[in-house]
Amino acid sequence: MNKISILALLVIAASSCSDNQTDSTSGNVTLKASAVSSTGKTSMTARTAVASAVVITDFKINIGSIKLETDSEDIRHTEDPLHEDVKLTGPFLLDLLDPDKTLSQVITSVSIPNAKYEEIKFKFQPSTLAGEMNGKCFMIKGTVDGKSFMVWSTKQVELGMDFADPSKDFTVNGTDISLNIKIQLDAIMAKITALAGQGLLTDTDGDGVIEISTDNDDGHHDLGELIRDLLEKQTHLDDKD
């Protein structure tokens, strides 16, 4: 083999090695959501729970948009316009208690620039799809003391979430990560139980369902606002499924 051929092979090998060592400028982030309960009363098998208990059988949410905010202290945030907030447009309609799906359901998976991110913002918006979620941001269905109830809201709300531990602010550095939005239902179930115990949940229009909404169905507007606020407080960001 002549010297020119050997030199050409060395150039090709060096180029290939350089390409393999090039650092990725982005990473893949998978966002998930799950509705969890330490009582176990959110499972489909809990529909036969004893009286004087709340059983949640359905829980749906509609996310209109998502924003991943970069940490303003990350040097890349000021040096490169690429490292701005990442905005995703939905809608993302999730049925979090669907028995045919896993506990943690994928909202979306997206490639985003390497950077440190400090907060995720979700905008809950009324669904425009046909069906029972039309016009609603979220809907919870179940039974309380054996009576059917349904909670929902038509009001748009923006919810900002970050880790309770600031050291967990997530950094994308060419690797794949998964984040889980967990909605803890125990406090909501306890509140509905307490309201029922006080005789405050009534089927005013006699249609067989106790309706609790921010639209004042069955005259429960204030209770609808109360449960919606509680739902927001019980939504947290976690780095585990």
JSON list of C-alpha atoms in Angstrom, two decimals:
[
{"chain": "A", "resi": 1, "resn": "MET", "atom": "CA", "xyz": [0.00, 0.00, 0.00]},
{"chain": "A", "resi": 2, "resn": "ASN", "atom": "CA", "xyz": [1.48, 3.37, -0.98]},
{"chain": "A", "resi": 3, "resn": "LYS", "atom": "CA", "xyz": [1.96, 6.30, 1.36]},
{"chain": "A", "resi": 4, "resn": "ILE", "atom": "CA", "xyz": [-0.97, 8.29, -0.09]},
{"chain": "A", "resi": 5, "resn": "SER", "atom": "CA", "xyz": [-3.40, 5.40, 0.55]},
{"chain": "A", "resi": 6, "resn": "ILE", "atom": "CA", "xyz": [-2.17, 4.97, 4.13]},
{"chain": "A", "resi": 7, "resn": "LEU", "atom": "CA", "xyz": [-2.53, 8.69, 4.78]},
{"chain": "A", "resi": 8, "resn": "ALA", "atom": "CA", "xyz": [-6.07, 8.68, 3.40]},
{"chain": "A", "resi": 9, "resn": "LEU", "atom": "CA", "xyz": [-7.04, 5.81, 5.71]},
{"chain": "A", "resi": 10, "resn": "LEU", "atom": "CA", "xyz": [-5.61, 7.65, 8.72]},
{"chain": "A", "resi": 11, "resn": "VAL", "atom": "CA", "xyz": [-7.60, 10.79, 7.86]},
{"chain": "A", "resi": 12, "resn": "ILE", "atom": "CA", "xyz": [-10.82, 8.77, 7.55]},
{"chain": "A", "resi": 13, "resn": "ALA", "atom": "CA", "xyz": [-10.16, 6.98, 10.87]},
{"chain": "A", "resi": 14, "resn": "ALA", "atom": "CA", "xyz": [-9.43, 10.27, 12.66]},
{"chain": "A", "resi": 15, "resn": "SER", "atom": "CA", "xyz": [-12.58, 11.84, 11.23]},
{"chain": "A", "resi": 16, "resn": "SER", "atom": "CA", "xyz": [-14.72, 8.88, 12.34]},
{"chain": "A", "resi": 17, "resn": "CYS", "atom": "CA", "xyz": [-13.24, 8.98, 15.85]},
{"chain": "A", "resi": 18, "resn": "SER", "atom": "CA", "xyz": [-13.92, 12.72, 16.09]},
{"chain": "A", "resi": 19, "resn": "ASP", "atom": "CA", "xyz": [-17.56, 12.26, 15.02]},
{"chain": "A", "resi": 20, "resn": "ASN", "atom": "CA", "xyz": [-18.12, 9.57, 17.66]},
{"chain": "A", "resi": 21, "resn": "GLN", "atom": "CA", "xyz": [-16.75, 11.81, 20.38]},
{"chain": "A", "resi": 22, "resn": "THR", "atom": "CA", "xyz": [-18.89, 14.83, 19.46]},
{"chain": "A", "resi": 23, "resn": "ASP", "atom": "CA", "xyz": [-21.08, 15.69, 22.42]},
{"chain": "A", "resi": 24, "resn": "SER", "atom": "CA", "xyz": [-24.83, 15.87, 21.82]},
{"chain": "A", "resi": 25, "resn": "THR", "atom": "CA", "xyz": [-26.32, 19.34, 22.19]},
{"chain": "A", "resi": 26, "resn": "SER", "atom": "CA", "xyz": [-29.68, 18.01, 23.34]},
{"chain": "A", "resi": 27, "resn": "GLY", "atom": "CA", "xyz": [-31.36, 15.24, 25.28]},
{"chain": "A", "resi": 28, "resn": "ASN", "atom": "CA", "xyz": [-34.72, 13.51, 25.24]},
{"chain": "A", "resi": 29, "resn": "VAL", "atom": "CA", "xyz": [-37.18, 14.32, 28.04]},
{"chain": "A", "resi": 30, "resn": "THR", "atom": "CA", "xyz": [-40.21, 12.11, 28.62]},
{"chain": "A", "resi": 31, "resn": "LEU", "atom": "CA", "xyz": [-43.02, 13.69, 30.63]},
{"chain": "A", "resi": 32, "resn": "LYS", "atom": "CA", "xyz": [-45.44, 11.36, 32.39]},
{"chain": "A", "resi": 33, "resn": "ALA", "atom": "CA", "xyz": [-48.46, 11.81, 34.66]},
{"chain": "A", "resi": 34, "resn": "SER", "atom": "CA", "xyz": [-50.05, 9.55, 37.24]},
{"chain": "A", "resi": 35, "resn": "ALA", "atom": "CA", "xyz": [-52.84, 9.68, 39.79]},
{"chain": "A", "resi": 36, "resn": "VAL", "atom": "CA", "xyz": [-51.77, 7.93, 42.99]},
{"chain": "A", "resi": 37, "resn": "SER", "atom": "CA", "xyz": [-53.39, 7.04, 46.29]},
{"chain": "A", "resi": 38, "resn": "SER", "atom": "CA", "xyz": [-51.94, 5.31, 49.33]},
{"chain": "A", "resi": 39, "resn": "THR", "atom": "CA", "xyz": [-55.42, 4.02, 50.20]},
{"chain": "A", "resi": 40, "resn": "GLY", "atom": "CA", "xyz": [-55.74, 2.00, 47.00]},
{"chain": "A", "resi": 41, "resn": "LYS", "atom": "CA", "xyz": [-59.27, 3.30, 46.52]},
{"chain": "A", "resi": 42, "resn": "THR", "atom": "CA", "xyz": [-58.50, 4.63, 43.05]},
{"chain": "A", "resi": 43, "resn": "SER", "atom": "CA", "xyz": [-58.23, 1.19, 41.47]},
{"chain": "A", "resi": 44, "resn": "MET", "atom": "CA", "xyz": [-61.02, -0.23, 39.36]},
{"chain": "A", "resi": 45, "resn": "THR", "atom": "CA", "xyz": [-61.36, -3.15, 41.78]},
{"chain": "A", "resi": 46, "resn": "ALA", "atom": "CA", "xyz": [-62.26, -0.71, 44.57]},
{"chain": "A", "resi": 47, "resn": "ARG", "atom": "CA", "xyz": [-65.70, 0.02, 43.13]},
{"chain": "A", "resi": 48, "resn": "THR", "atom": "CA", "xyz": [-67.18, -2.40, 45.67]},
{"chain": "A", "resi": 49, "resn": "ALA", "atom": "CA", "xyz": [-65.67, -0.58, 48.66]},
{"chain": "A", "resi": 50, "resn": "VAL", "atom": "CA", "xyz": [-67.63, -0.52, 51.90]},
{"chain": "A", "resi": 51, "resn": "ALA", "atom": "CA", "xyz": [-70.09, 2.25, 52.69]},
{"chain": "A", "resi": 52, "resn": "SER", "atom": "CA", "xyz": [-68.88, 5.55, 54.17]},
{"chain": "A", "resi": 53, "resn": "ALA", "atom": "CA", "xyz": [-65.89, 5.52, 51.80]},
{"chain": "A", "resi": 54, "resn": "VAL", "atom": "CA", "xyz": [-64.96, 7.46, 48.71]},
{"chain": "A", "resi": 55, "resn": "VAL", "atom": "CA", "xyz": [-64.04, 5.51, 45.61]},
{"chain": "A", "resi": 56, "resn": "ILE", "atom": "CA", "xyz": [-62.61, 7.35, 42.60]},
{"chain": "A", "resi": 57, "resn": "THR", "atom": "CA", "xyz": [-63.21, 5.42, 39.39]},
{"chain": "A", "resi": 58, "resn": "ASP", "atom": "CA", "xyz": [-62.40, 8.00, 36.70]},
{"chain": "A", "resi": 59, "resn": "PHE", "atom": "CA", "xyz": [-59.95, 10.87, 36.52]},
{"chain": "A", "resi": 60, "resn": "LYS", "atom": "CA", "xyz": [-59.29, 12.78, 33.31]},
{"chain": "A", "resi": 61, "resn": "ILE", "atom": "CA", "xyz": [-57.28, 15.95, 32.68]},
{"chain": "A", "resi": 62, "resn": "ASN", "atom": "CA", "xyz": [-56.73, 18.12, 29.61]},
{"chain": "A", "resi": 63, "resn": "ILE", "atom": "CA", "xyz": [-53.38, 19.92, 29.31]},
{"chain": "A", "resi": 64, "resn": "GLY", "atom": "CA", "xyz": [-53.45, 22.75, 26.77]},
{"chain": "A", "resi": 65, "resn": "SER", "atom": "CA", "xyz": [-49.74, 23.60, 26.82]},
{"chain": "A", "resi": 66, "resn": "ILE", "atom": "CA", "xyz": [-46.47, 22.85, 28.62]},
{"chain": "A", "resi": 67, "resn": "LYS", "atom": "CA", "xyz": [-43.44, 25.07, 29.24]},
{"chain": "A", "resi": 68, "resn": "LEU", "atom": "CA", "xyz": [-40.06, 23.93, 30.54]},
{"chain": "A", "resi": 69, "resn": "GLU", "atom": "CA", "xyz": [-38.31, 26.96, 32.01]},
{"chain": "A", "resi": 70, "resn": "THR", "atom": "CA", "xyz": [-34.53, 27.20, 31.89]},
{"chain": "A", "resi": 71, "resn": "ASP", "atom": "CA", "xyz": [-32.68, 28.21, 35.03]},
{"chain": "A", "resi": 72, "resn": "SER", "atom": "CA", "xyz": [-31.76, 31.90, 34.71]},
{"chain": "A", "resi": 73, "resn": "GLU", "atom": "CA", "xyz": [-28.48, 31.12, 36.50]},
{"chain": "A", "resi": 74, "resn": "ASP", "atom": "CA", "xyz": [-27.42, 28.63, 33.82]},
{"chain": "A", "resi": 75, "resn": "ILE", "atom": "CA", "xyz": [-24.68, 30.40, 31.83]},
{"chain": "A", "resi": 76, "resn": "ARG", "atom": "CA", "xyz": [-26.08, 28.96, 28.59]},
{"chain": "A", "resi": 77, "resn": "HIS", "atom": "CA", "xyz": [-29.33, 30.83, 29.24]},
{"chain": "A", "resi": 78, "resn": "THR", "atom": "CA", "xyz": [-27.67, 34.21, 28.57]},
{"chain": "A", "resi": 79, "resn": "GLU", "atom": "CA", "xyz": [-25.03, 33.15, 26.06]},
{"chain": "A", "resi": 80, "resn": "ASP", "atom": "CA", "xyz": [-27.12, 31.33, 23.48]},
{"chain": "A", "resi": 81, "resn": "PRO", "atom": "CA", "xyz": [-30.68, 32.15, 22.31]},
{"chain": "A", "resi": 82, "resn": "LEU", "atom": "CA", "xyz": [-31.13, 28.41, 21.72]},
{"chain": "A", "resi": 83, "resn": "HIS", "atom": "CA", "xyz": [-31.39, 27.91, 25.46]},
{"chain": "A", "resi": 84, "resn": "GLU", "atom": "CA", "xyz": [-34.68, 29.65, 26.02]},
{"chain": "A", "resi": 85, "resn": "ASP", "atom": "CA", "xyz": [-37.81, 28.15, 27.59]},
{"chain": "A", "resi": 86, "resn": "VAL", "atom": "CA", "xyz": [-39.15, 25.11, 25.74]},
{"chain": "A", "resi": 87, "resn": "LYS", "atom": "CA", "xyz": [-42.84, 25.45, 24.83]},
{"chain": "A", "resi": 88, "resn": "LEU", "atom": "CA", "xyz": [-45.06, 22.54, 23.82]},
{"chain": "A", "resi": 89, "resn": "THR", "atom": "CA", "xyz": [-48.58, 22.90, 22.45]},
{"chain": "A", "resi": 90, "resn": "GLY", "atom": "CA", "xyz": [-51.27, 20.30, 23.13]},
{"chain": "A", "resi": 91, "resn": "PRO", "atom": "CA", "xyz": [-53.91, 19.40, 23.77]},
{"chain": "A", "resi": 92, "resn": "PHE", "atom": "CA", "xyz": [-52.77, 16.42, 25.84]},
{"chain": "A", "resi": 93, "resn": "LEU", "atom": "CA", "xyz": [-55.91, 14.60, 27.06]},
{"chain": "A", "resi": 94, "resn": "LEU", "atom": "CA", "xyz": [-55.19, 11.91, 29.66]},
{"chain": "A", "resi": 95, "resn": "ASP", "atom": "CA", "xyz": [-57.38, 9.29, 31.32]},
{"chain": "A", "resi": 96, "resn": "LEU", "atom": "CA", "xyz": [-55.23, 8.64, 34.39]},
{"chain": "A", "resi": 97, "resn": "LEU", "atom": "CA", "xyz": [-57.28, 5.75, 35.78]},
{"chain": "A", "resi": 98, "resn": "ASP", "atom": "CA", "xyz": [-57.76, 3.86, 32.54]},
{"chain": "A", "resi": 99, "resn": "PRO", "atom": "CA", "xyz": [-57.41, 0.18, 33.62]},
{"chain": "A", "resi": 100, "resn": "ASP", "atom": "CA", "xyz": [-55.92, -0.72, 30.24]},
{"chain": "A", "resi": 101, "resn": "LYS", "atom": "CA", "xyz": [-52.98, 1.67, 30.64]},
{"chain": "A", "resi": 102, "resn": "THR", "atom": "CA", "xyz": [-49.98, 1.83, 32.94]},
{"chain": "A", "resi": 103, "resn": "LEU", "atom": "CA", "xyz": [-50.06, 3.87, 36.14]},
{"chain": "A", "resi": 104, "resn": "SER", "atom": "CA", "xyz": [-47.64, 6.46, 34.72]},
{"chain": "A", "resi": 105, "resn": "GLN", "atom": "CA", "xyz": [-48.95, 7.59, 31.35]},
{"chain": "A", "resi": 106, "resn": "VAL", "atom": "CA", "xyz": [-46.74, 9.36, 28.84]},
{"chain": "A", "resi": 107, "resn": "ILE", "atom": "CA", "xyz": [-47.82, 12.94, 28.14]},
{"chain": "A", "resi": 108, "resn": "THR", "atom": "CA", "xyz": [-45.16, 13.57, 25.52]},
{"chain": "A", "resi": 109, "resn": "SER", "atom": "CA", "xyz": [-41.52, 12.90, 24.71]},
{"chain": "A", "resi": 110, "resn": "VAL", "atom": "CA", "xyz": [-39.39, 15.68, 23.23]},
{"chain": "A", "resi": 111, "resn": "SER", "atom": "CA", "xyz": [-35.77, 16.51, 22.44]},
{"chain": "A", "resi": 112, "resn": "ILE", "atom": "CA", "xyz": [-34.67, 19.74, 24.16]},
{"chain": "A", "resi": 113, "resn": "PRO", "atom": "CA", "xyz": [-31.36, 21.69, 24.31]},
{"chain": "A", "resi": 114, "resn": "ASN", "atom": "CA", "xyz": [-28.80, 20.86, 26.97]},
{"chain": "A", "resi": 115, "resn": "ALA", "atom": "CA", "xyz": [-29.40, 23.19, 29.92]},
{"chain": "A", "resi": 116, "resn": "LYS", "atom": "CA", "xyz": [-30.50, 23.30, 33.54]},
{"chain": "A", "resi": 117, "resn": "TYR", "atom": "CA", "xyz": [-34.27, 23.59, 33.93]},
{"chain": "A", "resi": 118, "resn": "GLU", "atom": "CA", "xyz": [-35.89, 24.85, 37.10]},
{"chain": "A", "resi": 119, "resn": "GLU", "atom": "CA", "xyz": [-39.65, 24.63, 36.57]},
{"chain": "A", "resi": 120, "resn": "ILE", "atom": "CA", "xyz": [-42.36, 23.06, 34.45]},
{"chain": "A", "resi": 121, "resn": "LYS", "atom": "CA", "xyz": [-45.59, 24.93, 33.81]},
{"chain": "A", "resi": 122, "resn": "PHE", "atom": "CA", "xyz": [-48.79, 23.21, 32.75]},
{"chain": "A", "resi": 123, "resn": "LYS", "atom": "CA", "xyz": [-51.81, 25.08, 31.47]},
{"chain": "A", "resi": 124, "resn": "PHE", "atom": "CA", "xyz": [-55.03, 23.18, 32.07]},
{"chain": "A", "resi": 125, "resn": "GLN", "atom": "CA", "xyz": [-57.60, 24.19, 29.46]},
{"chain": "A", "resi": 126, "resn": "PRO", "atom": "CA", "xyz": [-61.15, 23.06, 28.63]},
{"chain": "A", "resi": 127, "resn": "SER", "atom": "CA", "xyz": [-61.16, 20.21, 26.13]},
{"chain": "A", "resi": 128, "resn": "THR", "atom": "CA", "xyz": [-62.71, 20.90, 22.72]},
{"chain": "A", "resi": 129, "resn": "LEU", "atom": "CA", "xyz": [-63.10, 17.23, 21.84]},
{"chain": "A", "resi": 130, "resn": "ALA", "atom": "CA", "xyz": [-66.53, 15.64, 21.66]},
{"chain": "A", "resi": 131, "resn": "GLY", "atom": "CA", "xyz": [-67.54, 13.57, 24.69]},
{"chain": "A", "resi": 132, "resn": "GLU", "atom": "CA", "xyz": [-67.90, 13.98, 28.42]},
{"chain": "A", "resi": 133, "resn": "MET", "atom": "CA", "xyz": [-64.69, 16.03, 28.73]},
{"chain": "A", "resi": 134, "resn": "ASN", "atom": "CA", "xyz": [-65.88, 18.69, 26.26]},
{"chain": "A", "resi": 135, "resn": "GLY", "atom": "CA", "xyz": [-65.56, 22.10, 27.94]},
{"chain": "A", "resi": 136, "resn": "LYS", "atom": "CA", "xyz": [-63.84, 20.64, 31.01]},
{"chain": "A", "resi": 137, "resn": "CYS", "atom": "CA", "xyz": [-60.25, 20.99, 32.25]},
{"chain": "A", "resi": 138, "resn": "PHE", "atom": "CA", "xyz": [-60.50, 17.99, 34.57]},
{"chain": "A", "resi": 139, "resn": "MET", "atom": "CA", "xyz": [-63.12, 15.50, 35.67]},
{"chain": "A", "resi": 140, "resn": "ILE", "atom": "CA", "xyz": [-63.24, 13.14, 38.65]},
{"chain": "A", "resi": 141, "resn": "LYS", "atom": "CA", "xyz": [-65.97, 10.51, 38.96]},
{"chain": "A", "resi": 142, "resn": "GLY", "atom": "CA", "xyz": [-66.71, 7.99, 41.68]},
{"chain": "A", "resi": 143, "resn": "THR", "atom": "CA", "xyz": [-68.96, 7.18, 44.61]},
{"chain": "A", "resi": 144, "resn": "VAL", "atom": "CA", "xyz": [-69.33, 8.49, 48.13]},
{"chain": "A", "resi": 145, "resn": "ASP", "atom": "CA", "xyz": [-71.41, 6.47, 50.59]},
{"chain": "A", "resi": 146, "resn": "GLY", "atom": "CA", "xyz": [-72.57, 4.47, 47.58]},
{"chain": "A", "resi": 147, "resn": "LYS", "atom": "CA", "xyz": [-73.85, 7.57, 45.75]},
{"chain": "A", "resi": 148, "resn": "SER", "atom": "CA", "xyz": [-72.39, 8.66, 42.41]},
{"chain": "A", "resi": 149, "resn": "PHE", "atom": "CA", "xyz": [-70.54, 11.97, 42.26]},
{"chain": "A", "resi": 150, "resn": "MET", "atom": "CA", "xyz": [-68.69, 13.96, 39.63]},
{"chain": "A", "resi": 151, "resn": "VAL", "atom": "CA", "xyz": [-66.27, 16.85, 40.11]},
{"chain": "A", "resi": 152, "resn": "TRP", "atom": "CA", "xyz": [-65.10, 19.07, 37.26]},
{"chain": "A", "resi": 153, "resn": "SER", "atom": "CA", "xyz": [-64.01, 22.57, 36.31]},
{"chain": "A", "resi": 154, "resn": "THR", "atom": "CA", "xyz": [-64.27, 24.63, 33.14]},
{"chain": "A", "resi": 155, "resn": "LYS", "atom": "CA", "xyz": [-61.80, 27.27, 34.37]},
{"chain": "A", "resi": 156, "resn": "GLN", "atom": "CA", "xyz": [-58.38, 27.52, 32.75]},
{"chain": "A", "resi": 157, "resn": "VAL", "atom": "CA", "xyz": [-55.49, 27.48, 35.21]},
{"chain": "A", "resi": 158, "resn": "GLU", "atom": "CA", "xyz": [-51.69, 27.56, 34.96]},
{"chain": "A", "resi": 159, "resn": "LEU", "atom": "CA", "xyz": [-49.78, 25.39, 37.39]},
{"chain": "A", "resi": 160, "resn": "GLY", "atom": "CA", "xyz": [-46.05, 25.75, 37.99]},
{"chain": "A", "resi": 161, "resn": "MET", "atom": "CA", "xyz": [-44.16, 22.76, 39.38]},
{"chain": "A", "resi": 162, "resn": "ASP", "atom": "CA", "xyz": [-40.61, 22.16, 40.53]},
{"chain": "A", "resi": 163, "resn": "PHE", "atom": "CA", "xyz": [-38.91, 19.70, 42.83]},
{"chain": "A", "resi": 164, "resn": "ALA", "atom": "CA", "xyz": [-39.40, 20.20, 46.56]},
{"chain": "A", "resi": 165, "resn": "ASP", "atom": "CA", "xyz": [-35.64, 19.65, 46.80]},
{"chain": "A", "resi": 166, "resn": "PRO", "atom": "CA", "xyz": [-33.93, 22.44, 44.73]},
{"chain": "A", "resi": 167, "resn": "SER", "atom": "CA", "xyz": [-30.90, 20.20, 44.20]},
{"chain": "A", "resi": 168, "resn": "LYS", "atom": "CA", "xyz": [-33.09, 18.05, 41.96]},
{"chain": "A", "resi": 169, "resn": "ASP", "atom": "CA", "xyz": [-33.61, 20.78, 39.36]},
{"chain": "A", "resi": 170, "resn": "PHE", "atom": "CA", "xyz": [-33.13, 18.66, 36.28]},
{"chain": "A", "resi": 171, "resn": "THR", "atom": "CA", "xyz": [-30.28, 19.14, 33.84]},
{"chain": "A", "resi": 172, "resn": "VAL", "atom": "CA", "xyz": [-30.32, 17.89, 30.27]},
{"chain": "A", "resi": 173, "resn": "ASN", "atom": "CA", "xyz": [-26.82, 16.99, 29.16]},
{"chain": "A", "resi": 174, "resn": "GLY", "atom": "CA", "xyz": [-27.11, 14.79, 26.09]},
{"chain": "A", "resi": 175, "resn": "THR", "atom": "CA", "xyz": [-28.87, 12.04, 28.03]},
{"chain": "A", "resi": 176, "resn": "ASP", "atom": "CA", "xyz": [-32.47, 10.85, 28.27]},
{"chain": "A", "resi": 177, "resn": "ILE", "atom": "CA", "xyz": [-34.47, 11.60, 31.41]},
{"chain": "A", "resi": 178, "resn": "SER", "atom": "CA", "xyz": [-38.01, 10.91, 32.60]},
{"chain": "A", "resi": 179, "resn": "LEU", "atom": "CA", "xyz": [-40.15, 13.18, 34.78]},
{"chain": "A", "resi": 180, "resn": "ASN", "atom": "CA", "xyz": [-43.45, 12.22, 36.38]},
{"chain": "A", "resi": 181, "resn": "ILE", "atom": "CA", "xyz": [-46.24, 14.62, 37.34]},
{"chain": "A", "resi": 182, "resn": "LYS", "atom": "CA", "xyz": [-47.89, 12.92, 40.32]},
{"chain": "A", "resi": 183, "resn": "ILE", "atom": "CA", "xyz": [-51.36, 13.89, 41.47]},
{"chain": "A", "resi": 184, "resn": "GLN", "atom": "CA", "xyz": [-51.97, 12.68, 45.03]},
{"chain": "A", "resi": 185, "resn": "LEU", "atom": "CA", "xyz": [-55.65, 11.87, 45.49]},
{"chain": "A", "resi": 186, "resn": "ASP", "atom": "CA", "xyz": [-55.75, 11.01, 49.20]},
{"chain": "A", "resi": 187, "resn": "ALA", "atom": "CA", "xyz": [-56.40, 14.59, 50.32]},
{"chain": "A", "resi": 188, "resn": "ILE", "atom": "CA", "xyz": [-59.18, 14.97, 47.75]},
{"chain": "A", "resi": 189, "resn": "MET", "atom": "CA", "xyz": [-60.81, 11.73, 48.87]},
{"chain": "A", "resi": 190, "resn": "ALA", "atom": "CA", "xyz": [-60.57, 12.82, 52.52]},
{"chain": "A", "resi": 191, "resn": "LYS", "atom": "CA", "xyz": [-62.18, 16.19, 51.71]},
{"chain": "A", "resi": 192, "resn": "ILE", "atom": "CA", "xyz": [-65.08, 14.60, 49.83]},
{"chain": "A", "resi": 193, "resn": "THR", "atom": "CA", "xyz": [-65.58, 12.18, 52.75]},
{"chain": "A", "resi": 194, "resn": "ALA", "atom": "CA", "xyz": [-65.65, 15.08, 55.23]},
{"chain": "A", "resi": 195, "resn": "LEU", "atom": "CA", "xyz": [-68.09, 17.11, 53.12]},
{"chain": "A", "resi": 196, "resn": "ALA", "atom": "CA", "xyz": [-70.41, 14.11, 52.82]},
{"chain": "A", "resi": 197, "resn": "GLY", "atom": "CA", "xyz": [-70.21, 13.55, 56.58]},
{"chain": "A", "resi": 198, "resn": "GLN", "atom": "CA", "xyz": [-71.37, 17.13, 57.10]},
{"chain": "A", "resi": 199, "resn": "GLY", "atom": "CA", "xyz": [-74.33, 16.58, 54.81]},
{"chain": "A", "resi": 200, "resn": "LEU", "atom": "CA", "xyz": [-73.04, 19.15, 52.30]},
{"chain": "A", "resi": 201, "resn": "LEU", "atom": "CA", "xyz": [-73.10, 16.93, 49.21]},
{"chain": "A", "resi": 202, "resn": "THR", "atom": "CA", "xyz": [-76.61, 16.73, 47.79]},
{"chain": "A", "resi": 203, "resn": "ASP", "atom": "CA", "xyz": [-78.11, 15.76, 44.46]},
{"chain": "A", "resi": 204, "resn": "THR", "atom": "CA", "xyz": [-80.11, 18.98, 44.16]},
{"chain": "A", "resi": 205, "resn": "ASP", "atom": "CA", "xyz": [-81.54, 18.39, 40.70]},
{"chain": "A", "resi": 206, "resn": "GLY", "atom": "CA", "xyz": [-82.37, 14.74, 41.40]},
{"chain": "A", "resi": 207, "resn": "ASP", "atom": "CA", "xyz": [-80.56, 13.28, 38.38]},
{"chain": "A", "resi": 208, "resn": "GLY", "atom": "CA", "xyz": [-78.83, 10.60, 40.45]},
{"chain": "A", "resi": 209, "resn": "VAL", "atom": "CA", "xyz": [-75.38, 12.24, 40.45]},
{"chain": "A", "resi": 210, "resn": "ILE", "atom": "CA", "xyz": [-73.91, 14.65, 43.01]},
{"chain": "A", "resi": 211, "resn": "GLU", "atom": "CA", "xyz": [-72.37, 17.28, 40.74]},
{"chain": "A", "resi": 212, "resn": "ILE", "atom": "CA", "xyz": [-69.57, 19.41, 42.18]},
{"chain": "A", "resi": 213, "resn": "SER", "atom": "CA", "xyz": [-68.23, 21.99, 39.78]},
{"chain": "A", "resi": 214, "resn": "THR", "atom": "CA", "xyz": [-66.97, 25.55, 39.52]},
{"chain": "A", "resi": 215, "resn": "ASP", "atom": "CA", "xyz": [-70.03, 26.17, 37.32]},
{"chain": "A", "resi": 216, "resn": "ASN", "atom": "CA", "xyz": [-72.38, 25.79, 40.32]},
{"chain": "A", "resi": 217, "resn": "ASP", "atom": "CA", "xyz": [-74.00, 22.50, 39.28]},
{"chain": "A", "resi": 218, "resn": "ASP", "atom": "CA", "xyz": [-76.22, 21.18, 42.09]},
{"chain": "A", "resi": 219, "resn": "GLY", "atom": "CA", "xyz": [-75.43, 24.47, 43.88]},
{"chain": "A", "resi": 220, "resn": "HIS", "atom": "CA", "xyz": [-71.90, 23.31, 44.77]},
{"chain": "A", "resi": 221, "resn": "HIS", "atom": "CA", "xyz": [-69.85, 26.14, 43.22]},
{"chain": "A", "resi": 222, "resn": "ASP", "atom": "CA", "xyz": [-67.86, 26.91, 46.38]},
{"chain": "A", "resi": 223, "resn": "LEU", "atom": "CA", "xyz": [-67.11, 23.22, 46.94]},
{"chain": "A", "resi": 224, "resn": "GLY", "atom": "CA", "xyz": [-66.05, 22.93, 43.31]},
{"chain": "A", "resi": 225, "resn": "GLU", "atom": "CA", "xyz": [-63.57, 25.79, 43.80]},
{"chain": "A", "resi": 226, "resn": "LEU", "atom": "CA", "xyz": [-62.36, 24.17, 47.03]},
{"chain": "A", "resi": 227, "resn": "ILE", "atom": "CA", "xyz": [-61.62, 20.81, 45.41]},
{"chain": "A", "resi": 228, "resn": "ARG", "atom": "CA", "xyz": [-60.03, 22.42, 42.35]},
{"chain": "A", "resi": 229, "resn": "ASP", "atom": "CA", "xyz": [-57.64, 24.37, 44.60]},
{"chain": "A", "resi": 230, "resn": "LEU", "atom": "CA", "xyz": [-56.89, 21.20, 46.53]},
{"chain": "A", "resi": 231, "resn": "LEU", "atom": "CA", "xyz": [-56.15, 19.35, 43.30]},
{"chain": "A", "resi": 232, "resn": "GLU", "atom": "CA", "xyz": [-53.59, 22.02, 42.34]},
{"chain": "A", "resi": 233, "resn": "LYS", "atom": "CA", "xyz": [-51.87, 21.73, 45.73]},
{"chain": "A", "resi": 234, "resn": "GLN", "atom": "CA", "xyz": [-51.67, 17.94, 45.44]},
{"chain": "A", "resi": 235, "resn": "THR", "atom": "CA", "xyz": [-49.88, 17.98, 42.05]},
{"chain": "A", "resi": 236, "resn": "HIS", "atom": "CA", "xyz": [-46.11, 17.53, 42.32]},
{"chain": "A", "resi": 237, "resn": "LEU", "atom": "CA", "xyz": [-43.07, 16.90, 40.13]},
{"chain": "A", "resi": 238, "resn": "ASP", "atom": "CA", "xyz": [-41.12, 13.68, 40.72]},
{"chain": "A", "resi": 239, "resn": "ASP", "atom": "CA", "xyz": [-38.15, 12.02, 39.03]},
{"chain": "A", "resi": 240, "resn": "LYS", "atom": "CA", "xyz": [-39.48, 8.52, 39.67]},
{"chain": "A", "resi": 241, "resn": "ASP", "atom": "CA", "xyz": [-42.36, 6.52, 38.18]}
]
